[in-house]
Short mmCIF file of C-alpha atoms in Angstrom, two decimals:
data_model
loop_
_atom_site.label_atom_id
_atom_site.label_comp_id
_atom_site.label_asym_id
_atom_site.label_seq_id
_atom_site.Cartn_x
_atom_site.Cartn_y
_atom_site.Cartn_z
CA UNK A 1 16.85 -13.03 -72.31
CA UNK A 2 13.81 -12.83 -70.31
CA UNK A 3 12.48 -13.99 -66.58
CA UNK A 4 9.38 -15.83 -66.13
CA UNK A 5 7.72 -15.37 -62.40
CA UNK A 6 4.74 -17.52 -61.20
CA UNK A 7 2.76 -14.80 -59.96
CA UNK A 8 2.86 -10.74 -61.51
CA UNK A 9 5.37 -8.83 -60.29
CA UNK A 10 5.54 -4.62 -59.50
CA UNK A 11 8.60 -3.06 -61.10
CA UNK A 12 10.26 -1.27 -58.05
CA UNK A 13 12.31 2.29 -58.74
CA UNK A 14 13.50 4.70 -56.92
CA UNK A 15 12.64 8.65 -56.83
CA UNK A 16 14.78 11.01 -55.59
CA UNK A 17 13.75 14.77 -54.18
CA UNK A 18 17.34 16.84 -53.69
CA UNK A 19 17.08 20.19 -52.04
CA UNK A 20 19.40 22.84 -52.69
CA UNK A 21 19.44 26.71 -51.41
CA UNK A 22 20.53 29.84 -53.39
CA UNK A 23 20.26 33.61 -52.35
CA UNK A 24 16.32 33.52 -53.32
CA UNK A 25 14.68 30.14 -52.82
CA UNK A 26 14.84 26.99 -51.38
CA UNK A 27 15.03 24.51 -54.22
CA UNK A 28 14.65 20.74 -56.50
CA UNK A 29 16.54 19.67 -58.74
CA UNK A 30 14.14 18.22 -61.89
CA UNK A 31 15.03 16.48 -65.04
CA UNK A 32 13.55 16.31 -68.19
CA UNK A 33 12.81 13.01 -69.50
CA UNK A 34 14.74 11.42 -72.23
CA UNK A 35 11.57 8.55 -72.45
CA UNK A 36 8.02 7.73 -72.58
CA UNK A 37 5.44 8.09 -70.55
CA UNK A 38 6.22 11.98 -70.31
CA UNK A 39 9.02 12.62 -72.80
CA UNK A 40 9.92 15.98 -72.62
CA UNK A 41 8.44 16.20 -69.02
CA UNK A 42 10.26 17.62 -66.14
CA UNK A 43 10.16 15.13 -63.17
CA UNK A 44 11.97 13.42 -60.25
CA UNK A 45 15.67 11.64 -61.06
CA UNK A 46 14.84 8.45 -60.29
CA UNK A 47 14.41 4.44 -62.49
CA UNK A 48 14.48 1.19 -62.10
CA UNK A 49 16.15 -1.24 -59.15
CA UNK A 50 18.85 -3.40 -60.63
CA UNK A 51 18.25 -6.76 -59.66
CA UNK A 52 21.81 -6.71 -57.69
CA UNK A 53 22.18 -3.46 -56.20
CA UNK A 54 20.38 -1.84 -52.94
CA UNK A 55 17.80 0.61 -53.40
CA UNK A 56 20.61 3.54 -51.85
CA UNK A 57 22.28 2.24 -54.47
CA UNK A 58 19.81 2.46 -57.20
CA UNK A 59 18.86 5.92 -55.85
CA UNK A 60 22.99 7.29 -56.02
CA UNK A 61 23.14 5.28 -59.65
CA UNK A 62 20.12 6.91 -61.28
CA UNK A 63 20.72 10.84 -59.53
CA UNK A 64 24.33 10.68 -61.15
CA UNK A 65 23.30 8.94 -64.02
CA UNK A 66 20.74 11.63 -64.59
CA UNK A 67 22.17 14.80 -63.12
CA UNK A 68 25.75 14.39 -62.58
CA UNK A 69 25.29 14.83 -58.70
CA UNK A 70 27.26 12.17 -56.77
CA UNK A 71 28.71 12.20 -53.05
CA UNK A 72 25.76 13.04 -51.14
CA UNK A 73 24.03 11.30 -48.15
CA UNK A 74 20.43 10.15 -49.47
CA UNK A 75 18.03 9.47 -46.67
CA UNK A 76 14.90 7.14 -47.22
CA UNK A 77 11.86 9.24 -47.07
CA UNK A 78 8.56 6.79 -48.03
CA UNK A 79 8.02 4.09 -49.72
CA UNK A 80 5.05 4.95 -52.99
CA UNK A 81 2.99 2.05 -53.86
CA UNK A 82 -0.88 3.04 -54.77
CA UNK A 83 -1.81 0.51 -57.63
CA UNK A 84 -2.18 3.17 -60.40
CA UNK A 85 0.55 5.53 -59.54
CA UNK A 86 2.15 4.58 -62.80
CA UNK A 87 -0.29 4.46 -66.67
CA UNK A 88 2.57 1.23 -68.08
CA UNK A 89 1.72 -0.84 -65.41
CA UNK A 90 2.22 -1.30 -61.68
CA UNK A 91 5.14 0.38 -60.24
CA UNK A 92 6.52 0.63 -56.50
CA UNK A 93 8.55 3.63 -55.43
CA UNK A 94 11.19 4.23 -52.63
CA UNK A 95 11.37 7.92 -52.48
CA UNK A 96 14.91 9.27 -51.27
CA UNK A 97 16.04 12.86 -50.17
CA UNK A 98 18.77 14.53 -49.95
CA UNK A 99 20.34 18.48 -49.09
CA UNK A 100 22.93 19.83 -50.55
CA UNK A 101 24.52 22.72 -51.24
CA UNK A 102 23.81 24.31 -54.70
CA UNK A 103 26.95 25.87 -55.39
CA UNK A 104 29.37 22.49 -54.86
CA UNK A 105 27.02 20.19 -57.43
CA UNK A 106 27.18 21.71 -61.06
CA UNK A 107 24.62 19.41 -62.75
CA UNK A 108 24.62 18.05 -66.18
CA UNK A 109 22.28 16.73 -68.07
CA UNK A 110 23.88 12.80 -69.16
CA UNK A 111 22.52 9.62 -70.91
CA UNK A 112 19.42 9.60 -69.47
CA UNK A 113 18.12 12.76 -69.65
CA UNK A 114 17.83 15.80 -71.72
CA UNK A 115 18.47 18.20 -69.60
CA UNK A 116 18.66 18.97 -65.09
CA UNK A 117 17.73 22.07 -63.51
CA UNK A 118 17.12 23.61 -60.22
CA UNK A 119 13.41 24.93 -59.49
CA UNK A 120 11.66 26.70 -57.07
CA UNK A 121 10.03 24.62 -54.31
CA UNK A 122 7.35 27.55 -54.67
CA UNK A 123 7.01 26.74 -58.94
CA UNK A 124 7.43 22.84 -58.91
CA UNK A 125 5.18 22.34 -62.39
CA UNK A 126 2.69 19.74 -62.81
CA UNK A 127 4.64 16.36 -62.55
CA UNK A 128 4.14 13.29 -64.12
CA UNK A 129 3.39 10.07 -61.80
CA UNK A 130 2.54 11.29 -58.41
CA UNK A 131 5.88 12.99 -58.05
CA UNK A 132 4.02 16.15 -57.21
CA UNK A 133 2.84 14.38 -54.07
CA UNK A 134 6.75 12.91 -53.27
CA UNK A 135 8.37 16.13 -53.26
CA UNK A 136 4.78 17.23 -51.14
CA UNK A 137 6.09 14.79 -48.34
CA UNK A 138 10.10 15.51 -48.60
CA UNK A 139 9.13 19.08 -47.65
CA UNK A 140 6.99 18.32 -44.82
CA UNK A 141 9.52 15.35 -43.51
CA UNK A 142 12.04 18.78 -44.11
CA UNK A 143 9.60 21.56 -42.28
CA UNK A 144 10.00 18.58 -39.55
CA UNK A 145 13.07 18.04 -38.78
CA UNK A 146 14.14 21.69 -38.66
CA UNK A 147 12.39 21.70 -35.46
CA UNK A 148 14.08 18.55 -33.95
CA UNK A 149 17.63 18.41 -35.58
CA UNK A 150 20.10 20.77 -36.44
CA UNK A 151 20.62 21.64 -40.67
CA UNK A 152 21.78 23.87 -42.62
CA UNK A 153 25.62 21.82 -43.13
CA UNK A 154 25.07 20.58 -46.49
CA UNK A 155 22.37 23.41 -47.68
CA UNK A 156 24.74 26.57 -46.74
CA UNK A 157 27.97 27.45 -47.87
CA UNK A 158 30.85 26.91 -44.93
CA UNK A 159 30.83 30.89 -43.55
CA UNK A 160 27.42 32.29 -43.45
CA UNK A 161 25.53 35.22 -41.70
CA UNK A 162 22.83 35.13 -39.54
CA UNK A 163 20.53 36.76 -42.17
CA UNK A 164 21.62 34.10 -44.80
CA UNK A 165 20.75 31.25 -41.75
CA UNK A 166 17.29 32.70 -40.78
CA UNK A 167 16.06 32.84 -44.87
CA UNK A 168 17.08 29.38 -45.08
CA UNK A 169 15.06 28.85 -42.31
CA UNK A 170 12.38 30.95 -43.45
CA UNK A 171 12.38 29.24 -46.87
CA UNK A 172 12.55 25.65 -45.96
CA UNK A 173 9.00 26.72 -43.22
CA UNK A 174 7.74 28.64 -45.64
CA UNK A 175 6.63 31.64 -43.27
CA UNK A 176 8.64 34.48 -41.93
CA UNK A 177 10.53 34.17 -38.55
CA UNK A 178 10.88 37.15 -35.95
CA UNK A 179 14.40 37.94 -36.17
CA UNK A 180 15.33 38.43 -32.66
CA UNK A 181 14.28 35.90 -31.00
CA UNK A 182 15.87 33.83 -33.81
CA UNK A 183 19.11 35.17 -33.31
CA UNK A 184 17.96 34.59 -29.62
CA UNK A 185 17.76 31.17 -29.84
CA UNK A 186 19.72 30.01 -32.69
CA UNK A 187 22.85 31.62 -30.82
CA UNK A 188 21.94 30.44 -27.17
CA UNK A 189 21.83 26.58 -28.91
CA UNK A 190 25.89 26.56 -28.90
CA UNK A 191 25.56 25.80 -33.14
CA UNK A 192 27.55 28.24 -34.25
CA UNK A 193 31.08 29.39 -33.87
CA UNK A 194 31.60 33.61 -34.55
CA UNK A 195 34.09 34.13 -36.54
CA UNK A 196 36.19 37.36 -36.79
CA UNK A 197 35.71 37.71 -40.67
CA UNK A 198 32.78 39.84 -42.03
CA UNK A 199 30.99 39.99 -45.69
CA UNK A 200 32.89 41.42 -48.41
CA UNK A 201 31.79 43.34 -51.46
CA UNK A 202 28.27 44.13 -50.12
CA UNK A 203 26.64 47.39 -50.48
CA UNK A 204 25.54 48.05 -46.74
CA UNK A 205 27.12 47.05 -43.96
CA UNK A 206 29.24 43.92 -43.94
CA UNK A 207 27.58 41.41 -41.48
CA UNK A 208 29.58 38.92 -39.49
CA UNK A 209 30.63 35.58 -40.50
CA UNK A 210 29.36 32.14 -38.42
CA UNK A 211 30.16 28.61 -39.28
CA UNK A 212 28.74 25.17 -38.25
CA UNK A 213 30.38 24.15 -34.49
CA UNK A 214 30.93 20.54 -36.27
CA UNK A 215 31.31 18.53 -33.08
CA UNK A 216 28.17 20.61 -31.41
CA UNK A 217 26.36 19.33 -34.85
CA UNK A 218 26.90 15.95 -34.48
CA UNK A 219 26.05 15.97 -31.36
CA UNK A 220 22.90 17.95 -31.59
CA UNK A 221 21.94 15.53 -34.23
CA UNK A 222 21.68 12.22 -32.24
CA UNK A 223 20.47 14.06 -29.32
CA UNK A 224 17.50 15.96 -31.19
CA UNK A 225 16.74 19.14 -29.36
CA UNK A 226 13.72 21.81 -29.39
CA UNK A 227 13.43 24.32 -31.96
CA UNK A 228 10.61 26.48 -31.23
CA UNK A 229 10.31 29.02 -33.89
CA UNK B 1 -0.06 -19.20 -65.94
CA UNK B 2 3.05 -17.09 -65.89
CA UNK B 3 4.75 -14.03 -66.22
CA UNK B 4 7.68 -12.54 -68.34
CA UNK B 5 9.45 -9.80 -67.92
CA UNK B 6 12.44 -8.26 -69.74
CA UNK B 7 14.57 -7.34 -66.59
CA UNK B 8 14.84 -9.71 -63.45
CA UNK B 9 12.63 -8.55 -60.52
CA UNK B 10 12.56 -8.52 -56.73
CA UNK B 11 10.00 -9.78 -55.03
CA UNK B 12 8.02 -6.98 -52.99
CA UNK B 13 6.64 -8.09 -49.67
CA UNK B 14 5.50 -6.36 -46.91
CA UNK B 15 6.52 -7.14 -42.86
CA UNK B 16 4.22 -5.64 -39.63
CA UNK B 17 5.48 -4.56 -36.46
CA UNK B 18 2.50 -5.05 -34.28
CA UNK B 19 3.32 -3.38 -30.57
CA UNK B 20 0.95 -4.35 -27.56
CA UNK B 21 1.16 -3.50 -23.90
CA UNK B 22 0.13 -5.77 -20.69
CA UNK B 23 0.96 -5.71 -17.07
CA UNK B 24 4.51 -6.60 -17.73
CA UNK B 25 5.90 -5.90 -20.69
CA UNK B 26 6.06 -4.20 -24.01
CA UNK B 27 5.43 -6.74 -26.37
CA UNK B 28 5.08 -7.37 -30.36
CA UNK B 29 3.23 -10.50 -32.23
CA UNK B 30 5.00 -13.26 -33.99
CA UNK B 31 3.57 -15.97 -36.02
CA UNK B 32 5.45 -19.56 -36.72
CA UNK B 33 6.00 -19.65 -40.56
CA UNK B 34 4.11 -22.41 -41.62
CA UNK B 35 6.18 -22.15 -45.23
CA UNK B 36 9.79 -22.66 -46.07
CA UNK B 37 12.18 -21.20 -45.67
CA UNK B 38 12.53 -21.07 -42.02
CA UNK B 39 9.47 -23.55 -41.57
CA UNK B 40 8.74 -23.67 -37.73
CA UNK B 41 10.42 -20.60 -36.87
CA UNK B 42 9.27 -17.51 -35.15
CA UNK B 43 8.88 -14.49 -37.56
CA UNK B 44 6.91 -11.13 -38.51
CA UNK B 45 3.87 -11.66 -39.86
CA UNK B 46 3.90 -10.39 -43.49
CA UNK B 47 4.03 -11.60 -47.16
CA UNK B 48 4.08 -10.73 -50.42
CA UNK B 49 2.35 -7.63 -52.35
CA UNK B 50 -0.40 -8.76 -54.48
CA UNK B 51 -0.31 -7.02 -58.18
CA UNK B 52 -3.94 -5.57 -57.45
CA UNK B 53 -3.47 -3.98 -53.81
CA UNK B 54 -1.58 -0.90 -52.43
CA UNK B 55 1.18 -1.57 -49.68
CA UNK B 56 -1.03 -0.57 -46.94
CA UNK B 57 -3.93 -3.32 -47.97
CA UNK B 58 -1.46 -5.92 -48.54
CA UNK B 59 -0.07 -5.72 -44.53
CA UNK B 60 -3.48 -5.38 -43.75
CA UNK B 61 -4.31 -8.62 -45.22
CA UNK B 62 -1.50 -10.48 -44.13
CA UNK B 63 -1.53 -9.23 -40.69
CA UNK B 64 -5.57 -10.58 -41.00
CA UNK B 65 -4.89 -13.40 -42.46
CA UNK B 66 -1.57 -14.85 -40.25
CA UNK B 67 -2.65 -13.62 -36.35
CA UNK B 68 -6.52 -12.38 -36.57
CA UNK B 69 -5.57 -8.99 -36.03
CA UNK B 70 -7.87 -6.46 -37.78
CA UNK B 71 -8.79 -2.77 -37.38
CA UNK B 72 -5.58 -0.85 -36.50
CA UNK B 73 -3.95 1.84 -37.95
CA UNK B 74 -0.45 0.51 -39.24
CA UNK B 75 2.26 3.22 -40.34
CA UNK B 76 4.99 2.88 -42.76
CA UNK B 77 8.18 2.31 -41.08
CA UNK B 78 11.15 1.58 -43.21
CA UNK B 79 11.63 0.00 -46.42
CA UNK B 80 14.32 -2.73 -46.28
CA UNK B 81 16.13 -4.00 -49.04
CA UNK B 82 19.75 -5.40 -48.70
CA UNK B 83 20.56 -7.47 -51.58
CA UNK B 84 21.10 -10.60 -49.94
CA UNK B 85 18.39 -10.08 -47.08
CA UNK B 86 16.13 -12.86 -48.23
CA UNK B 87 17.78 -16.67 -49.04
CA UNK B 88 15.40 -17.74 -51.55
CA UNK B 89 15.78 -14.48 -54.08
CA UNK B 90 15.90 -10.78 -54.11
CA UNK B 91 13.55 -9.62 -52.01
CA UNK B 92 12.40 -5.93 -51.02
CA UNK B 93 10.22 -5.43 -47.70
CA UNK B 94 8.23 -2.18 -47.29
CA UNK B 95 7.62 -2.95 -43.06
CA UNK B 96 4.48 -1.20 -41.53
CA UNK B 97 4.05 -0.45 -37.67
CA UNK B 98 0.75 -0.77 -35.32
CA UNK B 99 0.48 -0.16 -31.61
CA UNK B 100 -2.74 -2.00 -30.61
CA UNK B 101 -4.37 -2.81 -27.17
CA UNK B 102 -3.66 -6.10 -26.45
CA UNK B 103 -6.59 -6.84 -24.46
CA UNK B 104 -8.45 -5.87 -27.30
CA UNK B 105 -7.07 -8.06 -29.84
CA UNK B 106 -7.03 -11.83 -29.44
CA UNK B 107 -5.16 -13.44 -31.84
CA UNK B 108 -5.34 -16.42 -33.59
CA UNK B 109 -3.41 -18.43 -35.66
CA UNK B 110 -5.05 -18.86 -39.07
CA UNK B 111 -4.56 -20.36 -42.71
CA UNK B 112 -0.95 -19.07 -43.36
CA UNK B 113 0.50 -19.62 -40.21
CA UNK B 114 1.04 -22.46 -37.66
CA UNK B 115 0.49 -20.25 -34.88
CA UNK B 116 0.73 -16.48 -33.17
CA UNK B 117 1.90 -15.37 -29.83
CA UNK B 118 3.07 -12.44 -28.27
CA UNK B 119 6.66 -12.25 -27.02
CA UNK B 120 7.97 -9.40 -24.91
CA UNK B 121 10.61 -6.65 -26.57
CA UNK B 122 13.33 -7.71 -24.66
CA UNK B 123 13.06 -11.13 -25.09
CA UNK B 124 12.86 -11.90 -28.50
CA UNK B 125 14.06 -15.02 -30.09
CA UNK B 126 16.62 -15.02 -33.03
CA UNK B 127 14.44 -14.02 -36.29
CA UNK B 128 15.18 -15.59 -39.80
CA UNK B 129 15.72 -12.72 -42.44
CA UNK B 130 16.48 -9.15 -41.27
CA UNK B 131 13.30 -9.66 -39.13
CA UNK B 132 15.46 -8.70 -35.86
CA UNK B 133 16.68 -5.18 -37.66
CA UNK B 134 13.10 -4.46 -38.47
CA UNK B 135 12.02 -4.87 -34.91
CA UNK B 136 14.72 -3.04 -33.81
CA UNK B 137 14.37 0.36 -36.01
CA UNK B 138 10.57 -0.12 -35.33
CA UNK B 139 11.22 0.36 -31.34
CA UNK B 140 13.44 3.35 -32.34
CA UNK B 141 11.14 4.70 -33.84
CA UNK B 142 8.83 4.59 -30.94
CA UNK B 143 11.11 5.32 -28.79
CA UNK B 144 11.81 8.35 -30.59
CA UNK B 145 7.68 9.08 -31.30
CA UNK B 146 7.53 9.39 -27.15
CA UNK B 147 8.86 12.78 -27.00
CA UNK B 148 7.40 14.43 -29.91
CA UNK B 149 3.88 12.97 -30.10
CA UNK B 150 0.88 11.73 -27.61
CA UNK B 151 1.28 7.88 -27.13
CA UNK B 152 -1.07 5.63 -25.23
CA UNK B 153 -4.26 5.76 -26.93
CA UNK B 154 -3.92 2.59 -28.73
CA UNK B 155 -1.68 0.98 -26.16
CA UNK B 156 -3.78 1.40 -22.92
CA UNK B 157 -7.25 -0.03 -21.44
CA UNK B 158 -9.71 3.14 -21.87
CA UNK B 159 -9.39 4.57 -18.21
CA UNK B 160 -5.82 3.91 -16.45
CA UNK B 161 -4.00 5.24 -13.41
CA UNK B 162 -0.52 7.67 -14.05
CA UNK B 163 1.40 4.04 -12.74
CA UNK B 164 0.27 2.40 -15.90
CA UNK B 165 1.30 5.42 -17.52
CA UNK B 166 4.49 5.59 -16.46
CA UNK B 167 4.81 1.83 -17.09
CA UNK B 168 4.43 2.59 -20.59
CA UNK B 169 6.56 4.81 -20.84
CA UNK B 170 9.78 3.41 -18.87
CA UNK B 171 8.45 -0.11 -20.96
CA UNK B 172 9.05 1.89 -24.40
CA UNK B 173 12.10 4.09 -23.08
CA UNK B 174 13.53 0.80 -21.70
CA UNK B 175 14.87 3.18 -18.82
CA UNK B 176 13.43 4.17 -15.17
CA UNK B 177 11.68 7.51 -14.75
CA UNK B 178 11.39 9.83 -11.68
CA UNK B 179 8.01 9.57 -10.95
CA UNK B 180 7.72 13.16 -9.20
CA UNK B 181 8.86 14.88 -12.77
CA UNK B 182 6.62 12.42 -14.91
CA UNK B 183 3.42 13.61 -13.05
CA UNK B 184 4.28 17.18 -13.01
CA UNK B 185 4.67 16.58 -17.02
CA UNK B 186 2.79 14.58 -17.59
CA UNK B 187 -0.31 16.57 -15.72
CA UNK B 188 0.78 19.66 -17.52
CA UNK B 189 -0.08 18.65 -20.87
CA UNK B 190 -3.41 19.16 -19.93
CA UNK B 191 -4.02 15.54 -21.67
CA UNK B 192 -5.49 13.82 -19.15
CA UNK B 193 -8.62 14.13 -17.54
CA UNK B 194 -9.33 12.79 -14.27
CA UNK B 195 -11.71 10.86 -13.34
CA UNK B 196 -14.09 10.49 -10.14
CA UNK B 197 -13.15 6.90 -10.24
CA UNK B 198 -10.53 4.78 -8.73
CA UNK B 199 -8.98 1.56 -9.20
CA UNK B 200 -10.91 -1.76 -8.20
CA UNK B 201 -10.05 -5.00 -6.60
CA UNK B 202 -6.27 -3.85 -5.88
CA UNK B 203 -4.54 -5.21 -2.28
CA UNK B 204 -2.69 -1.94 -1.76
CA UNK B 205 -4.45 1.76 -1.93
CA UNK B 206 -6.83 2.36 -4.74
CA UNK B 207 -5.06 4.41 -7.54
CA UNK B 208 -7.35 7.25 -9.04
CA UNK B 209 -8.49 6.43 -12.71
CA UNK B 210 -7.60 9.04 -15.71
CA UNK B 211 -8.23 8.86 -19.80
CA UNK B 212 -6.68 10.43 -22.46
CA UNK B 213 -9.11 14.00 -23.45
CA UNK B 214 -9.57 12.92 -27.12
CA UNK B 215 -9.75 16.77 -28.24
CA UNK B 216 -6.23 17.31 -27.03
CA UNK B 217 -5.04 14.16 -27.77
CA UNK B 218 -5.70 14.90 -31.38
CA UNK B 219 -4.72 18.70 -31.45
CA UNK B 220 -1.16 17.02 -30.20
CA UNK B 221 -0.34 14.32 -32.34
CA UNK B 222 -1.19 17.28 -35.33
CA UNK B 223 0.61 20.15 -33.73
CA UNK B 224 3.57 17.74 -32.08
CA UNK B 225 5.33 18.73 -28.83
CA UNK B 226 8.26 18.33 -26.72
CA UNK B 227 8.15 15.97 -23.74
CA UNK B 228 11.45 15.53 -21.78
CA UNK B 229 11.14 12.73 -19.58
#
């Protein structure tokens, strides 16, 4: 079976840039390609639109499909569409991103690919396509929107301390933050609730737990607010 | 001449958003589709991606080529594609935003369309496709833009008095704002410069004339702020 079209038509896939945080870095999740162009190159989870599915669709399909990763929210980030971005032939791509928290999605390599691993936003290798550009702009849109919305829900685990809240912080801005006027302000914004638990099994001193106020999230979220750090 | 392909395809098209500002009202350009479906009716301008151009040419074109309108500096907004969005066949939309002075710009209907007027924000008709949506998320995002970002440049004659400031700015906010606070704001910004020059030909009291100081305008939009009005 095959379609004819009067006039050439772009394929149209979808690329998707997941974060994840661990105790060092501030990660992607890359997968190495099970096809040409590229075989054997780590890139972006991402393919080809089906004809009868939405492009959140496509974008849940192909992550799963290629890493295992399902159930998380997948925000639209740009749309990709420079002529030559692709050497088979003209290809349009609706980039996707998405946070999550490392430790929830075990990932698996499946049909399509040969194998899914985290990397280092820091050591993202040479991509093919101009996926080194996508996951360029998913950071920026992320250094962003720290400073407007509140995050941290999907990348942290549910009880965190302070310390683990400022490096993620510090890793998704990519600079070092003053500590006390973070606490300062990250504790005046009403985000967190203390919690009467501490750190266990740590060396030095066990620091206090916080979690997410979830209704104070929500809210902060269709507000916005001022983050100034 | 035709083409085959091994998968079905949607069609990729591209939709503009093109914001203008006059002594009433906010206001964005429609064009009456000169092509069916939806012959007669009022809609975006926009069309379909040629195989040969990037996304940004191909609005640029059809934002030439359906009102006149040339020389602005159109953003990606959303990309919009709901399988059923378009009654003719799948088709995906990659919609691009302009804010443009409307004084500046007279528009003209031309070969693809029947003709182009502006209609004001709150007063658009009923839009075929998912051409209402589009305008919607595009004032959003403006609204949103407001209190983050400098605004005005593209929107207002060259040298204007803090009235037709405010004006834009209630117009966009689609709310009333004290005009005691805006001043004091807006004046603090230090992105205005004022001028030795007042308002001409007006029945009540002359107004004194400002413009936007370019330098700061620019250092601004890069560095983003926070503007609580």
């Amino acid at each position: 079976m095959t379609y004819t079209y009067k006039y050439q038509r772009p394929n149209l896939a979808v690329d998707c840039v997941v974060f994840g945080l661990d105790e060092e870095d501030l990660k992607i999740i890359l997968i190495e390609r099970d096809k040409e162009p590229y075989r054997g190159k780590w890139a972006l989870p991402g393919g080809f639109v089906h004809i009868d599915e939405s492009l959140e669709d496509a974008a849940k399909r192909e992550l799963k499909e290629e890493t295992g990763i399902q159930d998380v929210f997948l925000e639209q980030l740009y749309t990709f569409g420079e002529v030559d971005r692709d050497p088979r032939e003209r290809v349009v791509a609706v980039a996707y991103y998405a946070l999550v928290n490392l430790r929830d999605h075990t990932i698996q390599a499946t049909t399509d690919s040969r194998n899914a691993a985290w990397f280092s936003v820091e050591d993202v290798p040479k991509l093919p396509f101009d996926h080194n550009r996508i996951v360029d702009v998913a950071h920026m849109r992320l250094k962003g929107k720290v400073t407007y919305a509140p995050i941290g829900f999907e990348l942290l685990p549910k009880k965190f301390t302070l310390t683990q809240l400022q490096r993620m912080y510090e890793k998704i801005l990519d600079r070092s933050i003053d500590k006390r006027n973070f606490r300062k302000r990250i504790l005046g914004m009403g985000l967190l609730k203390e919690l009467d638990e501490f750190q266990m099994d740590v060396a030095h001193r066990a620091a206090r737990l916080y979690q997410f106020d979830e209704k104070k999230y929500r809210q902060l979220t269709e507000q916005g607010f001022i983050f100034e750090i």
